[in-house]
Tab-separated table of C-alpha atoms and ligand atoms in Angstrom:
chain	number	residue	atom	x	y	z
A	1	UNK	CA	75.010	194.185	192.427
A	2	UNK	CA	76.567	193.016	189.487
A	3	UNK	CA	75.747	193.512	185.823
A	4	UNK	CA	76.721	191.886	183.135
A	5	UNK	CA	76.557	194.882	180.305
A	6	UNK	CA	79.345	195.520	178.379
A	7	UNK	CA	80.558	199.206	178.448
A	8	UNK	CA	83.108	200.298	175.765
A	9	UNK	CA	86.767	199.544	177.328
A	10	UNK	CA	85.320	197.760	180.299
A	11	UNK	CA	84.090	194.513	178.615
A	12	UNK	CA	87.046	192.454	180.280
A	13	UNK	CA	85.678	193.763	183.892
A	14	UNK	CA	83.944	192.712	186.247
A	15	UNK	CA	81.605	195.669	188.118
A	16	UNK	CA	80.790	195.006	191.520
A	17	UNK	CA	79.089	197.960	192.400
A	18	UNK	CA	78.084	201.525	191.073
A	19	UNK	CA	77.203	204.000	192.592
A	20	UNK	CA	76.126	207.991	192.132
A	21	UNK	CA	77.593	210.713	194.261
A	22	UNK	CA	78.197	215.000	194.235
A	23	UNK	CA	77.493	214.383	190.659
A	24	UNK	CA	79.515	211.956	189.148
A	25	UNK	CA	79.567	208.163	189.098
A	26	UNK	CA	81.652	205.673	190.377
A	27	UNK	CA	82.428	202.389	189.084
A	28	UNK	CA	83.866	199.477	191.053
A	29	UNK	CA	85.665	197.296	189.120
A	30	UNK	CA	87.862	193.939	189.272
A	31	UNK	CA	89.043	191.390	186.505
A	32	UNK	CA	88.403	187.647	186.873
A	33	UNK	CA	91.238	186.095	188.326
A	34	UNK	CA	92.769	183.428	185.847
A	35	UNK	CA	96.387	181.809	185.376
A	36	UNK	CA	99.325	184.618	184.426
A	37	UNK	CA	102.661	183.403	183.832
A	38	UNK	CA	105.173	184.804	186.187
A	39	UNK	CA	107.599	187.482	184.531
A	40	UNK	CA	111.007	185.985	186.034
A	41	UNK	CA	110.859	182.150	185.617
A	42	UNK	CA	108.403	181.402	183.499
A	43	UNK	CA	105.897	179.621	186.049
A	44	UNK	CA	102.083	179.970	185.594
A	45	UNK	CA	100.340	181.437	188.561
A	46	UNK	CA	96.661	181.781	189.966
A	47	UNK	CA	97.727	182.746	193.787
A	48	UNK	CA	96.790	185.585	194.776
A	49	UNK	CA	99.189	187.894	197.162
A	50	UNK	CA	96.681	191.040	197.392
A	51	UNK	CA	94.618	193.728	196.262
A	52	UNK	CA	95.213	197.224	196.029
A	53	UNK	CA	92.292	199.920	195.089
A	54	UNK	CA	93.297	202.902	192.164
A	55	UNK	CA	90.814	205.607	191.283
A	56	UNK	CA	91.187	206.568	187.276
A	57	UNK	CA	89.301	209.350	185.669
A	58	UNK	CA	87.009	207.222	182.948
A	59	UNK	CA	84.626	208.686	179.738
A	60	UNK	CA	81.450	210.462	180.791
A	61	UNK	CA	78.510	208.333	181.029
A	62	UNK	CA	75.234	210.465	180.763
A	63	UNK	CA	76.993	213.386	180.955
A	64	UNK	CA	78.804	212.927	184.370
A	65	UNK	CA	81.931	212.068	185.270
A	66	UNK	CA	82.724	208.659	185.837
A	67	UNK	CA	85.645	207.290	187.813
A	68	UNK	CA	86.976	203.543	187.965
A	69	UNK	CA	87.743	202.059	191.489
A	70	UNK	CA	89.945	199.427	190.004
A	71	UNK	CA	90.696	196.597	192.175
A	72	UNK	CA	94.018	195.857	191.341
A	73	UNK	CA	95.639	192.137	192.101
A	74	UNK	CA	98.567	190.906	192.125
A	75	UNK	CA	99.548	187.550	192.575
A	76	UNK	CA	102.928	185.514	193.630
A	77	UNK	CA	104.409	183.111	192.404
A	78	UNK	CA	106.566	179.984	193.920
A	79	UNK	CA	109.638	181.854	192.525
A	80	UNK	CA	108.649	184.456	195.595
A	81	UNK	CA	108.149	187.144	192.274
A	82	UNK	CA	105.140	189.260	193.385
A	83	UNK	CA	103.662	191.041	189.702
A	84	UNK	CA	100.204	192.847	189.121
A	85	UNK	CA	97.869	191.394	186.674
A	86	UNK	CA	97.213	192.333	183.352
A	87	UNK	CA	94.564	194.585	182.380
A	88	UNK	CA	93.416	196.845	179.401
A	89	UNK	CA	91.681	199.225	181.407
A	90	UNK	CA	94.898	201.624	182.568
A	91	UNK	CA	98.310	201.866	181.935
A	92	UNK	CA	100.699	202.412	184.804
A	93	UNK	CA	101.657	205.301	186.798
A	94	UNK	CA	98.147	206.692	184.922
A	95	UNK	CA	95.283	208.559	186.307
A	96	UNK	CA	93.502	208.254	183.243
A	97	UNK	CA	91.642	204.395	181.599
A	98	UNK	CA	93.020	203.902	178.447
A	99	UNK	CA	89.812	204.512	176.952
A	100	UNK	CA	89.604	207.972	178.221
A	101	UNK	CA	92.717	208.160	176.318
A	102	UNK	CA	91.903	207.378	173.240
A	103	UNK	CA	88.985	208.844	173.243
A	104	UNK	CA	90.978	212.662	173.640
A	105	UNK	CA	93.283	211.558	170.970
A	106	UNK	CA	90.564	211.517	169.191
A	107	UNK	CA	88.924	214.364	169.822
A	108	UNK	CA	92.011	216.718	170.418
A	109	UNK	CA	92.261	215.899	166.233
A	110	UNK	CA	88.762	216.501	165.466
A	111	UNK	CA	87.950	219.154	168.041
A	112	UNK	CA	87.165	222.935	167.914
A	113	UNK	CA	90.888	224.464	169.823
A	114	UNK	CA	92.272	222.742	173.101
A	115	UNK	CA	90.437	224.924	175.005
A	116	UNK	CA	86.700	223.425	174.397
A	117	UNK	CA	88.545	219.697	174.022
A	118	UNK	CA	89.981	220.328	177.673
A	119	UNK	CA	86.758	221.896	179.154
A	120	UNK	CA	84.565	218.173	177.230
A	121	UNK	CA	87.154	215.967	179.117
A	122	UNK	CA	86.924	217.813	182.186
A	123	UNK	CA	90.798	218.024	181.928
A	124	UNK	CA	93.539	220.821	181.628
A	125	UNK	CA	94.458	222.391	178.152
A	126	UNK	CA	98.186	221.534	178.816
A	127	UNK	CA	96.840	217.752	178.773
A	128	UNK	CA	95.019	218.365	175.754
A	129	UNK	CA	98.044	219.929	173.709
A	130	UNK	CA	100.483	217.524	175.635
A	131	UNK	CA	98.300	214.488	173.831
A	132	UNK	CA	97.824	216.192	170.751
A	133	UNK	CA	102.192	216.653	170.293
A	134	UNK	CA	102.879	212.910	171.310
A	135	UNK	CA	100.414	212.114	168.638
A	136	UNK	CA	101.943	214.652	165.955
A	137	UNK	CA	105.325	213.768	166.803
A	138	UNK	CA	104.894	210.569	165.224
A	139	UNK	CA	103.447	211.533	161.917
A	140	UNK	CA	106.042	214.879	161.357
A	141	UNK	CA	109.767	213.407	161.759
A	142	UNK	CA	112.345	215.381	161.042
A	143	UNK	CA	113.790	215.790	157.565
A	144	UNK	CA	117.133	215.671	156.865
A	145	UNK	CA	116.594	215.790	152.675
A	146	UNK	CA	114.134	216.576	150.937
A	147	UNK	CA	113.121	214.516	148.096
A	148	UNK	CA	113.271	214.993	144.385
A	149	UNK	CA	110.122	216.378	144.056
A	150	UNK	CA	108.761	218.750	146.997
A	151	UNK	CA	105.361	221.116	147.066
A	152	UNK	CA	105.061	224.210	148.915
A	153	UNK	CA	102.125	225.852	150.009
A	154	UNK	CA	100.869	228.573	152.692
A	155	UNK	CA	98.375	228.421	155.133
A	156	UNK	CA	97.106	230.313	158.013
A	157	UNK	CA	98.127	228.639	161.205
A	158	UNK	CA	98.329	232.525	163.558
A	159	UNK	CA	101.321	231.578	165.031
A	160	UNK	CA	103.700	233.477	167.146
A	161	UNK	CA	106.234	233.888	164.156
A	162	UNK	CA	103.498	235.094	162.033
A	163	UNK	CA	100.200	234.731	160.424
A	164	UNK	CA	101.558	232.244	157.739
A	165	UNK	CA	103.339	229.329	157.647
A	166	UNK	CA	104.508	227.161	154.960
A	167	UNK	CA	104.047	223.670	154.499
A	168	UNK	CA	106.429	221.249	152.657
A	169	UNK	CA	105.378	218.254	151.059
A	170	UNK	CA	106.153	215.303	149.366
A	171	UNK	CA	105.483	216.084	145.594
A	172	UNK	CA	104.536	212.798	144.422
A	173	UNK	CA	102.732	211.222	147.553
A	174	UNK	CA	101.545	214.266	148.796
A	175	UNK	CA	102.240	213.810	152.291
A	176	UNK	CA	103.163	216.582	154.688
A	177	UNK	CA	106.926	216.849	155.533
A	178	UNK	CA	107.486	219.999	157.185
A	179	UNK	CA	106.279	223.121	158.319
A	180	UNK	CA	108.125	226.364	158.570
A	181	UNK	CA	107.067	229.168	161.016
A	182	UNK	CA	106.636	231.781	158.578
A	183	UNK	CA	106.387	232.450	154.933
A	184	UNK	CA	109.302	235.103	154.735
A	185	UNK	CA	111.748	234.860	151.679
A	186	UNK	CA	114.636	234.433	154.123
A	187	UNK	CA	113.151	231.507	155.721
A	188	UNK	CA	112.317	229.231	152.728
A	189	UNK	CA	115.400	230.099	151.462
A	190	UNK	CA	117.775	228.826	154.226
A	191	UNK	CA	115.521	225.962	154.704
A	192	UNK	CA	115.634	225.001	151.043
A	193	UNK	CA	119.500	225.562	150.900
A	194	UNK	CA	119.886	223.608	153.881
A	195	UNK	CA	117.861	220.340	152.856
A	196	UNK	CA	117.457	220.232	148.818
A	197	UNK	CA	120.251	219.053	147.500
A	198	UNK	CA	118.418	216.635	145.846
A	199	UNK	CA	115.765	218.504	144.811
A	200	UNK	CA	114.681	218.544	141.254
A	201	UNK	CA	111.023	219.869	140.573
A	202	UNK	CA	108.958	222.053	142.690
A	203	UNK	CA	105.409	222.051	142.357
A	204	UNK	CA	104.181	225.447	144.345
A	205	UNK	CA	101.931	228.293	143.119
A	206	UNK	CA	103.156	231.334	141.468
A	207	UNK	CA	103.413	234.060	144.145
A	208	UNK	CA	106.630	235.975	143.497
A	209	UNK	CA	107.936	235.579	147.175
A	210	UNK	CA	107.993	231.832	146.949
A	211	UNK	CA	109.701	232.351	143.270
A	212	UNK	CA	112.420	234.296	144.528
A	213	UNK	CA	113.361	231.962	147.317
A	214	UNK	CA	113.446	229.166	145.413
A	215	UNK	CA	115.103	230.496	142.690
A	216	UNK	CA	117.741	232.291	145.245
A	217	UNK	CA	118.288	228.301	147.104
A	218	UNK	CA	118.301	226.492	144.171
A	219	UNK	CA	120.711	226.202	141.194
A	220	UNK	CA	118.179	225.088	138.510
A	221	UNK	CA	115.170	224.021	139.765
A	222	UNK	CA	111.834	223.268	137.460
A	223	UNK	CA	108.864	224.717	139.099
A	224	UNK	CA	106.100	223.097	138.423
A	225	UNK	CA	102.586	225.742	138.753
A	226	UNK	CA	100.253	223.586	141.036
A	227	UNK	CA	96.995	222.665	139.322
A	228	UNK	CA	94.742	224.888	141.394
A	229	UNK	CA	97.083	227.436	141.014
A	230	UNK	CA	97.164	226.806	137.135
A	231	UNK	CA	93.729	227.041	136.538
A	232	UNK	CA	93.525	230.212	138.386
A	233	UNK	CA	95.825	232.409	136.061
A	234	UNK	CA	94.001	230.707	133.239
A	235	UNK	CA	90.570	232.239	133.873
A	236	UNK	CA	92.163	235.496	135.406
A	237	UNK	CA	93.843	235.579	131.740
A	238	UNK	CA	90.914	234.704	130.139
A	239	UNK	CA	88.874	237.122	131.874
A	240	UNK	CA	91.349	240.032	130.849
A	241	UNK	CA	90.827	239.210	127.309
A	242	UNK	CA	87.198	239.005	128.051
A	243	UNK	CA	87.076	242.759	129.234
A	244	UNK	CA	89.012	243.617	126.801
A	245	UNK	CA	87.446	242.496	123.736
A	246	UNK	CA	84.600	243.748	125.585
A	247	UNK	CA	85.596	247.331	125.966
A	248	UNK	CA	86.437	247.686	122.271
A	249	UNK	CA	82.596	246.933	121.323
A	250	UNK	CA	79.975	248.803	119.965
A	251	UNK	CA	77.564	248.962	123.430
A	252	UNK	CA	74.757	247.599	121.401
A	253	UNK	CA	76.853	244.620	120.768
A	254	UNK	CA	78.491	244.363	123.851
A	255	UNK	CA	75.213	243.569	125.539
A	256	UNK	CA	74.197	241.277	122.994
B	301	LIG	ZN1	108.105	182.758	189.220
């Protein structure tokens, strides 16, 4: 049987055969065989020297597991070179198509914890958090100096150092620079002394603990009160004078 339907990743493939068994489904699979040049002299090539059959884990189709039986090739050249084909169904030394790939990149981002990502791709949760770090390593690089205008913020990331971690960022682009494992004084401040010498204005909201630190690793610095922040103390201000003009009424004009 063949079929020519395109599947996502598999639209360069051939399928020769597919078949169901103990619940998942198997998909035989070869690429057309067409001229490659040879990798040490150059030479195009269409001779074939053999085949050689790999099982990769692919994407679930109708909710079952699906596995490629790739027929690999690889041909030879007049050289004597013997190279495998090209394909852009799986990388070597992987057990995994490249779609299934991208396809957890994906979802290790946009998914609930590793846990219910690993369990969807029928894979383990070190796989899941080993993806999800070789895509973060790219984005996060390590900073040397900070630039002349940095924003700090907290969030709740329930680490092992602690509940709260802090988050550095680029003050005028906004973009994420580093993280620090917890939100203590001493922290911020040996970070900050370490990697602001440049450092001008901080934008950051007005909790006293971040204050201190700041002030404590930097000679001068101008902090900035974040917008959200801003507004905040504005209406919690506001409201105080509220209450209190309030309280000084006559409680027939109060309610009025
Ligand atoms: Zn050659």
């Amino acid at each position: 049987m063949q079929f020519n339907m395109n599947l996502p990743g598999l639209e360069e493939v051939k399928i020769t055969k597919t078949e169901e068994m103990n619940g998942s489904f198997y998909l035989y699979i070869e690429i057309p065989r067409k001229k490659h040049k040879c990798p040490a002299c150059g030479e195009r090539t269409n001779k074939v020297h053999d085949y050689r059959t790999q099982k990769v884990k692919h994407l679930k189709v109708f909710e079952r597991t699906s596995y490629l039986f790739y027929r690999k090739r690889r041909y030879v050249c007049s050289c004597g070179k013997r190279f495998l084909e090209k394909n852009s169904v799986v990388e070597r030394y992987q057990r995994h198509s490249i779609e299934w790939n991208q396809a957890l990149v994906l979802r290790v981002i946009k998914g609930k914890n590793f846990k219910d990502t690993a369990v969807q791709f029928r894979t383990s949760q070190t796989t899941a958090i080993r993806r999800f770090d070789q895509i973060s390593a790219g984005t996060l690089k390590e900073v040397n100096e900070l630039p002349s205008v940095i924003a700090i913020d907290e969030y709740k990331g329930d680490t092992n150092e602690g509940k709260y971690q802090v988050i550095i960022a680029d003050g005028n682009t906004g973009k994420p620079l580093d993280i620090l494992p917890n939100r203590s004084v001493e922290t911020v401040k040996n970070y900050l002394r370490e990697k602001s010498s440049k450092v001008k204005i901080v934008v950051m909201d007005m909790s006293h603990s971040f204050k201190s630190a700041v002030r404590k690793a930097l000679s001068s610095p101008i902090i900035v009160a974040d917008r959200f922040h801003f507004c905040r103390y504005i209406y919690w201000a506001l409201d105080r004078v509220r209450r209190r003009v309030q309280g000084e009424l006559h409680p027939y004009d109060r309610k009025k």
